PDB file of C-alpha atoms and ligand atoms in Angstrom:
ATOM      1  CA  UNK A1288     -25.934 109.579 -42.458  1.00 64.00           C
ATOM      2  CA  UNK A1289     -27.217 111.542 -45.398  1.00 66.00           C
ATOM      3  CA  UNK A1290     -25.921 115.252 -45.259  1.00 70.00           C
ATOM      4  CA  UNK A1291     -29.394 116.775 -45.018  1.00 64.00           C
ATOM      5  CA  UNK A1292     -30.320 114.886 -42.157  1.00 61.00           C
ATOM      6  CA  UNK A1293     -26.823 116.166 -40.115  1.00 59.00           C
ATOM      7  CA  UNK A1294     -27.982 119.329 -41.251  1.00 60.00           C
ATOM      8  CA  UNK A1295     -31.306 119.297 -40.003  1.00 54.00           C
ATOM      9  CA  UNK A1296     -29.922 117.741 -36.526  1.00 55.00           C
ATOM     10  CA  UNK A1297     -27.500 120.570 -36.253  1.00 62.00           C
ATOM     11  CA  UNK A1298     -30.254 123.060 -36.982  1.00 66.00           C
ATOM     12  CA  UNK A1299     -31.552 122.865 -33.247  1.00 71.00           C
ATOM     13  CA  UNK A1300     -33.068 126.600 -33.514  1.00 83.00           C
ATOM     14  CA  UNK A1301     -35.160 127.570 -36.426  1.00 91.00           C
ATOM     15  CA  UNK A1302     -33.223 129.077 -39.450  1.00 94.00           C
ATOM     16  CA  UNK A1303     -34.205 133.374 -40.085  1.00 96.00           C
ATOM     17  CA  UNK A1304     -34.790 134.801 -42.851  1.00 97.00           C
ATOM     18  CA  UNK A1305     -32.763 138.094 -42.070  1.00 98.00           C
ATOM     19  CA  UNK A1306     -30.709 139.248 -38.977  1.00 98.00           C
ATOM     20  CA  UNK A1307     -28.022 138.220 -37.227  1.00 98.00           C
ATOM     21  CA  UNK A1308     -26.703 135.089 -35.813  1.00 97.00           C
ATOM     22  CA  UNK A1309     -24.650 135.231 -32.935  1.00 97.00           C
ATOM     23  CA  UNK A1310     -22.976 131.320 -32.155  1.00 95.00           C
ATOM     24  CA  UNK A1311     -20.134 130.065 -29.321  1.00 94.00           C
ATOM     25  CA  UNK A1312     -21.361 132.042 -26.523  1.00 95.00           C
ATOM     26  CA  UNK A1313     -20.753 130.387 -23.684  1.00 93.00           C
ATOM     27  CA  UNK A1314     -23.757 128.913 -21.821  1.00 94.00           C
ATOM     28  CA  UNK A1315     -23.204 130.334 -18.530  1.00 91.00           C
ATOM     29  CA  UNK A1316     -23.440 134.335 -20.129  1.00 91.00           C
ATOM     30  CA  UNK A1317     -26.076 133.720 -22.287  1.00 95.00           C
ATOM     31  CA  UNK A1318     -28.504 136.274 -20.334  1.00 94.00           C
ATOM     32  CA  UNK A1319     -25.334 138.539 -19.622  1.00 91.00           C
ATOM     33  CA  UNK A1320     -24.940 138.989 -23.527  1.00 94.00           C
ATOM     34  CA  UNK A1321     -28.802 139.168 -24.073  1.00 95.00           C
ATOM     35  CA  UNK A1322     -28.281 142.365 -21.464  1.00 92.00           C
ATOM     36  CA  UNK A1323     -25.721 143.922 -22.540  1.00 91.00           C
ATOM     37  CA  UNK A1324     -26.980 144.126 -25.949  1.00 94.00           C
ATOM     38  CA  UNK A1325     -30.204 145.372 -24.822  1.00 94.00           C
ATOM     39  CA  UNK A1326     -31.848 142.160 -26.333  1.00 96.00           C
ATOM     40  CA  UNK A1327     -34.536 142.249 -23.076  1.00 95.00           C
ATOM     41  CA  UNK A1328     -35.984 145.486 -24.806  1.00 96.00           C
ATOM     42  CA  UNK A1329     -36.166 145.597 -28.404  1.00 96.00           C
ATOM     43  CA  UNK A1330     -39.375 144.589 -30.506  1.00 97.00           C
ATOM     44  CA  UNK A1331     -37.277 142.401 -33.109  1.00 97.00           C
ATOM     45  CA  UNK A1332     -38.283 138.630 -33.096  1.00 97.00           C
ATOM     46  CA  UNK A1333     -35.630 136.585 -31.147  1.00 97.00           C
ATOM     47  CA  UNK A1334     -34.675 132.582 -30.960  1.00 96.00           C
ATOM     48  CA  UNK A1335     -32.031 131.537 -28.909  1.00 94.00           C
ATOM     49  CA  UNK A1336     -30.912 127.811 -27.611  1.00 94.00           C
ATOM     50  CA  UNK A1337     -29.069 126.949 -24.805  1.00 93.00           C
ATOM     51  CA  UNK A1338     -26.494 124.477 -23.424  1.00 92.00           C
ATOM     52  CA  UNK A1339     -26.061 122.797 -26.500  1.00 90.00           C
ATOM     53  CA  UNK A1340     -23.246 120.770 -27.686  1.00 84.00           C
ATOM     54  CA  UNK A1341     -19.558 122.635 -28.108  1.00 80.00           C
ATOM     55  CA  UNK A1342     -16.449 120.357 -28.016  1.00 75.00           C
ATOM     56  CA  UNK A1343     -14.649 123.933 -27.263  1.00 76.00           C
ATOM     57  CA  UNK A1344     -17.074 125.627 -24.702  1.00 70.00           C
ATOM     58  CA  UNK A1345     -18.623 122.549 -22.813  1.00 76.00           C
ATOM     59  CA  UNK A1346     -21.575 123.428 -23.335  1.00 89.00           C
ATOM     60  CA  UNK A1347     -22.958 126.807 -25.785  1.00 93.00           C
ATOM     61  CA  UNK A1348     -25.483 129.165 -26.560  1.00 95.00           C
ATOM     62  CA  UNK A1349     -26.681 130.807 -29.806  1.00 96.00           C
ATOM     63  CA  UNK A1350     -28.320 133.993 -29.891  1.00 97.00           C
ATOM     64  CA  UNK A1351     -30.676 134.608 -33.437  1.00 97.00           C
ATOM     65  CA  UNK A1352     -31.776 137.994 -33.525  1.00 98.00           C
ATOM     66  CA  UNK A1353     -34.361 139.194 -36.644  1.00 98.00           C
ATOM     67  CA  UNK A1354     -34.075 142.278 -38.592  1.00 98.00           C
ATOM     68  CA  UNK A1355     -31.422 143.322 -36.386  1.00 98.00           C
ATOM     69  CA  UNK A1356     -27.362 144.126 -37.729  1.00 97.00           C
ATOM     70  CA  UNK A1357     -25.024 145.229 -34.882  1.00 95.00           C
ATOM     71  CA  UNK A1358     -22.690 148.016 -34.822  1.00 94.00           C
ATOM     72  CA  UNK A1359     -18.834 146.777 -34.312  1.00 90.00           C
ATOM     73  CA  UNK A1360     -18.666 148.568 -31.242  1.00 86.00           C
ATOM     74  CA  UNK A1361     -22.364 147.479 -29.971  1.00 89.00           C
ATOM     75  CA  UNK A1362     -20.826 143.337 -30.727  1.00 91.00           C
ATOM     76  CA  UNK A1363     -17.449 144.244 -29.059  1.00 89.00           C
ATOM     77  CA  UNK A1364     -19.293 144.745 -25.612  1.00 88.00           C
ATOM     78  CA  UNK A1365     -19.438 141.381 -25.088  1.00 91.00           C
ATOM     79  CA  UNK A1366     -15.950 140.222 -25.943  1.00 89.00           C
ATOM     80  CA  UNK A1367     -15.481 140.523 -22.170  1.00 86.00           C
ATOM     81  CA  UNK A1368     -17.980 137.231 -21.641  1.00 88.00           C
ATOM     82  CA  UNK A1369     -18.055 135.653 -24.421  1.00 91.00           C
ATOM     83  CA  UNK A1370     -14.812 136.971 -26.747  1.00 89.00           C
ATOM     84  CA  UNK A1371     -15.340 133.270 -29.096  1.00 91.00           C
ATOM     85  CA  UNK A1372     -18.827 134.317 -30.065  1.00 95.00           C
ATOM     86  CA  UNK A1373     -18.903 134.429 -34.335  1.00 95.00           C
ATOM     87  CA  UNK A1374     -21.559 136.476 -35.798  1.00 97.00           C
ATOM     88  CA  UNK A1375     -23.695 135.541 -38.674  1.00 97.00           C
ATOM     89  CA  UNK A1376     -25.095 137.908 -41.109  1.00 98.00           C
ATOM     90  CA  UNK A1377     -27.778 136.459 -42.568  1.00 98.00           C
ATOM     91  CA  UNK A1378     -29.772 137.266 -45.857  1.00 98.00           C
ATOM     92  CA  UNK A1379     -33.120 136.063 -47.676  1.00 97.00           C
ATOM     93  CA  UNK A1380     -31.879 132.694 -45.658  1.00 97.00           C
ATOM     94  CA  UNK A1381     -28.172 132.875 -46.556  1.00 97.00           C
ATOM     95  CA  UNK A1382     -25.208 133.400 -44.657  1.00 97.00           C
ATOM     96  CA  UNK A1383     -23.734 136.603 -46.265  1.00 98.00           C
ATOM     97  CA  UNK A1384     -20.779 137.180 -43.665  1.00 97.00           C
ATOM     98  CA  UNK A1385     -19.067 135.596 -41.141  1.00 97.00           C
ATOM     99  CA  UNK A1386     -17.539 138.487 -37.949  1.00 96.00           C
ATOM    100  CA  UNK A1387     -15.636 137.576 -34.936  1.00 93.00           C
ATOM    101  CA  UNK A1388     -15.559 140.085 -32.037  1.00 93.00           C
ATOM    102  CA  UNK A1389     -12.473 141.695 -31.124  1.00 90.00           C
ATOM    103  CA  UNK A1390     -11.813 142.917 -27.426  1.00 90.00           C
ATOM    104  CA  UNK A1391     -11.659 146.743 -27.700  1.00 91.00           C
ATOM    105  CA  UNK A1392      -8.728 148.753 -26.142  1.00 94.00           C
ATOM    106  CA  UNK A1393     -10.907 150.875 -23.443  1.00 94.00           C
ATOM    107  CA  UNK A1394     -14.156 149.690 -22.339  1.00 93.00           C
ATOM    108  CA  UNK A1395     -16.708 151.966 -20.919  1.00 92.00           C
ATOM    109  CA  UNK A1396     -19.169 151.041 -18.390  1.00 91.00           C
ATOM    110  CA  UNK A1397     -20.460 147.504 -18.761  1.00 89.00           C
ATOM    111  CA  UNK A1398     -18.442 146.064 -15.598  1.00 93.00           C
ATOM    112  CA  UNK A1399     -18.056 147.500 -12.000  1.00 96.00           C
ATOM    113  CA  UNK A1400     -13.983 148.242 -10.509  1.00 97.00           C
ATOM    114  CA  UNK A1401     -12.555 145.758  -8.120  1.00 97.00           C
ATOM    115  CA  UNK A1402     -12.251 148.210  -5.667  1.00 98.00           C
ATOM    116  CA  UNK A1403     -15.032 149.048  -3.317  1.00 97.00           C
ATOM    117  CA  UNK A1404     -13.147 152.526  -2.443  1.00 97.00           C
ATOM    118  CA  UNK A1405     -13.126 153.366  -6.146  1.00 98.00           C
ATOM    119  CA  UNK A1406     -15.433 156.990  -6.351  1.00 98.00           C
ATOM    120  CA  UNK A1407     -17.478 154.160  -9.239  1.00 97.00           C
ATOM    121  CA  UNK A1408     -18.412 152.293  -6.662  1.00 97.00           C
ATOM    122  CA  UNK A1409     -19.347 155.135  -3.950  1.00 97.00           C
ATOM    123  CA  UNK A1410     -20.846 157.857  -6.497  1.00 97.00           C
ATOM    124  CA  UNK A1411     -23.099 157.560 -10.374  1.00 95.00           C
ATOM    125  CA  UNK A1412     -19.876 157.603 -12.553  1.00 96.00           C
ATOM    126  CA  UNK A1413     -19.888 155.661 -15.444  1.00 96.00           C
ATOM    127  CA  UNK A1414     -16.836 153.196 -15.385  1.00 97.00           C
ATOM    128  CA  UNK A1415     -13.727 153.369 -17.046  1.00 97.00           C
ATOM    129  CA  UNK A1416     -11.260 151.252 -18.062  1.00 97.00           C
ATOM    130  CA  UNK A1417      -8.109 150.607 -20.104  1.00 97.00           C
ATOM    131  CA  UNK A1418      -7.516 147.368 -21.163  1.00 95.00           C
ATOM    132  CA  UNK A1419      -3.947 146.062 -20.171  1.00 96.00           C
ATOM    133  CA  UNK A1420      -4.230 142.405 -21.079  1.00 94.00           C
ATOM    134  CA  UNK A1421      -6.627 140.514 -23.302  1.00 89.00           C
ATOM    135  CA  UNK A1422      -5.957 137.034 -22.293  1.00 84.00           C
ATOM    136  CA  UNK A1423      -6.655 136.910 -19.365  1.00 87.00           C
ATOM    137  CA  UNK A1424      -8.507 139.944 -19.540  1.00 89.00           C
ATOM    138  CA  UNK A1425      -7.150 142.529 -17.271  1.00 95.00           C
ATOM    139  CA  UNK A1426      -8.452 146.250 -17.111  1.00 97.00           C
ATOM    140  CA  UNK A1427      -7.054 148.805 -15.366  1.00 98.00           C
ATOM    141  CA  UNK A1428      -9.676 151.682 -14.252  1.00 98.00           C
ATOM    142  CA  UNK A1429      -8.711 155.370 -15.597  1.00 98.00           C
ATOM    143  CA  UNK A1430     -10.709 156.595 -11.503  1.00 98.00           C
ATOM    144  CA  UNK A1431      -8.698 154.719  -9.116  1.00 98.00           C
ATOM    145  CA  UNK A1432      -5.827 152.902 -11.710  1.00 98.00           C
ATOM    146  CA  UNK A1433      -6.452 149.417  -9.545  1.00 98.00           C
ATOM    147  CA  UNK A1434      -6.779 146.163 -11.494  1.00 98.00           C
ATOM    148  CA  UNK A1435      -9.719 144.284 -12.334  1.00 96.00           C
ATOM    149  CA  UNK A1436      -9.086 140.688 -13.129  1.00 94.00           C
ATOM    150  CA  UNK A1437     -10.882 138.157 -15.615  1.00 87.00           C
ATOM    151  CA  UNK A1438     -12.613 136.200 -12.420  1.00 88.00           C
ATOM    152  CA  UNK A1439     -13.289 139.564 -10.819  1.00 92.00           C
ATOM    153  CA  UNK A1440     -15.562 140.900 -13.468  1.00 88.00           C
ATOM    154  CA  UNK A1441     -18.881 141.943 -12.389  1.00 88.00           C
ATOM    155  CA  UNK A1442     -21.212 143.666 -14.395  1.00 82.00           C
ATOM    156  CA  UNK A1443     -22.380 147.188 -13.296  1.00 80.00           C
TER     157      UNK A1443
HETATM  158  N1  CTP B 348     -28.295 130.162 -39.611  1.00 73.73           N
HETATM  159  C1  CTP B 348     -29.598 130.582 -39.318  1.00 73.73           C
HETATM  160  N2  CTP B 348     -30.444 130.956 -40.322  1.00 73.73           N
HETATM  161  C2  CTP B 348     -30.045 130.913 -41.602  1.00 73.73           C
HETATM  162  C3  CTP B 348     -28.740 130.490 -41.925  1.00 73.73           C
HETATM  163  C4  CTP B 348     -27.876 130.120 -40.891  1.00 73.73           C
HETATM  164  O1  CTP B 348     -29.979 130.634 -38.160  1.00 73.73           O
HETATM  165  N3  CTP B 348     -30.924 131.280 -42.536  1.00 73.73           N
HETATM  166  C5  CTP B 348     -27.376 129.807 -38.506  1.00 73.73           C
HETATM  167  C6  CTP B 348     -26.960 128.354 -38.508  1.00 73.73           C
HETATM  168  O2  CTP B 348     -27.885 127.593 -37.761  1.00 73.73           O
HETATM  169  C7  CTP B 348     -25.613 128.406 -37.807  1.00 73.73           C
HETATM  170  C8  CTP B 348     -25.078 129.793 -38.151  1.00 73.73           C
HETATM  171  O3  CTP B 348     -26.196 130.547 -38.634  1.00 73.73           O
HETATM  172  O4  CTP B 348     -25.775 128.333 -36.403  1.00 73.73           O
HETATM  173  C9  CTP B 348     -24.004 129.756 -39.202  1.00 73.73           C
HETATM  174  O5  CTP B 348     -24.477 129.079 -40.334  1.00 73.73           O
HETATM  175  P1  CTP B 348     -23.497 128.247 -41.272  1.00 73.73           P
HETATM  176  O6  CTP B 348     -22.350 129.113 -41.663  1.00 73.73           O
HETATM  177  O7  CTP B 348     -24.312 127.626 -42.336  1.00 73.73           O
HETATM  178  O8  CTP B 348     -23.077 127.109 -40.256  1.00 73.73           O
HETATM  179  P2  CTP B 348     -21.655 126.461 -40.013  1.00 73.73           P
HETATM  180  O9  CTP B 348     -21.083 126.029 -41.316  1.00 73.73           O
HETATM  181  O10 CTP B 348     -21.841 125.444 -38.945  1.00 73.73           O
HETATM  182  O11 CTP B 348     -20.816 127.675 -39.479  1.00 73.73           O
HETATM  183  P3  CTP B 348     -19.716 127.711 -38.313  1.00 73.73           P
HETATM  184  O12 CTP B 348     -18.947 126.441 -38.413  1.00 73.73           O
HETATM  185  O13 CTP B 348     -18.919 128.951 -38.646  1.00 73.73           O
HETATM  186  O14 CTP B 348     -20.476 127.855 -37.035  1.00 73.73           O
HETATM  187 ZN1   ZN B 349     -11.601 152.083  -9.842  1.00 73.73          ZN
END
């Protein structure tokens, strides 16, 4: 098969013109990542394909947001769901740099603690949480100092 055509097969979601690419989410927290980066409420123009083919993730989304360049700590929100994603930074059509996220040490907000006697869970306190492990995530919250596990995490 000729190059261009693989190309053009690959390219299952339009190509932009400027913005920001963000590849290897995992299918299943497509619309958690969308959320968390307040994607449901901006103006910008956005593209985004779903369960497409990933020999790593089984199974991937892509997120292609225009006019839009995140903030390192605005990306690293979503290491919790989707810490593989790769960012994109894309110029007059061309790839200009390539970011990965990196799970920050504290993350604030975001997910809810483990434990339903936790005063985040029983009053409007913003979560808090130091993070103990990366892989598998583990956080420890700064209120109550119990553990929330990687299949515990639920958003706030
Ligand atoms: N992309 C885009 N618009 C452009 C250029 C690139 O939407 N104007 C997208 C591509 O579709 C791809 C991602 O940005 O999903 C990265 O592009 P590129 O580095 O060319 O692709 P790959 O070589 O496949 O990169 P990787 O293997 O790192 O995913
Ligand atoms: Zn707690």
């Amino acid at each position: 098969m000729k190059d261009s055509m693989k190309k053009k097969l690959k390219l299952k979601v339009s190509a932009i013109k400027e913005g920001t690419v963000i590849d290897h989410i995992p299918a299943k927290n497509l619309f958690k990542v969308i959320s968390i980066l307040g994607l449901d409420t901006i103006k910008n123009q956005i593209t985004f394909g779903t369960n497409l083919e990933s020999s790593k993730l089984g199974g991937k989304a892509i997120i292609k947001v225009s006019d839009k360049f995140f903030k390192d700590d605005e990306i690293n929100k979503i290491a919790l769901i989707a810490p593989h994603a790769k960012l994109n930074i894309i110029r007059d059509y061309e790839v200009v740099e390539k970011r990965i996220v990196e799970t920050p040490d504290t993350i604030k907000g975001i997910v809810k603690c483990f434990n339903p006697m936790c005063i985040t869970n029983n009053e409007t306190i913003t979560t808090s949480f130091r993070v103990v492990e990366k892989e598998p995530m583990t956080l420890k919250c700064r209120y109550c100092e119990k553990i929330t596990t990687e299949d515990q995490i639920r958003m706030q």
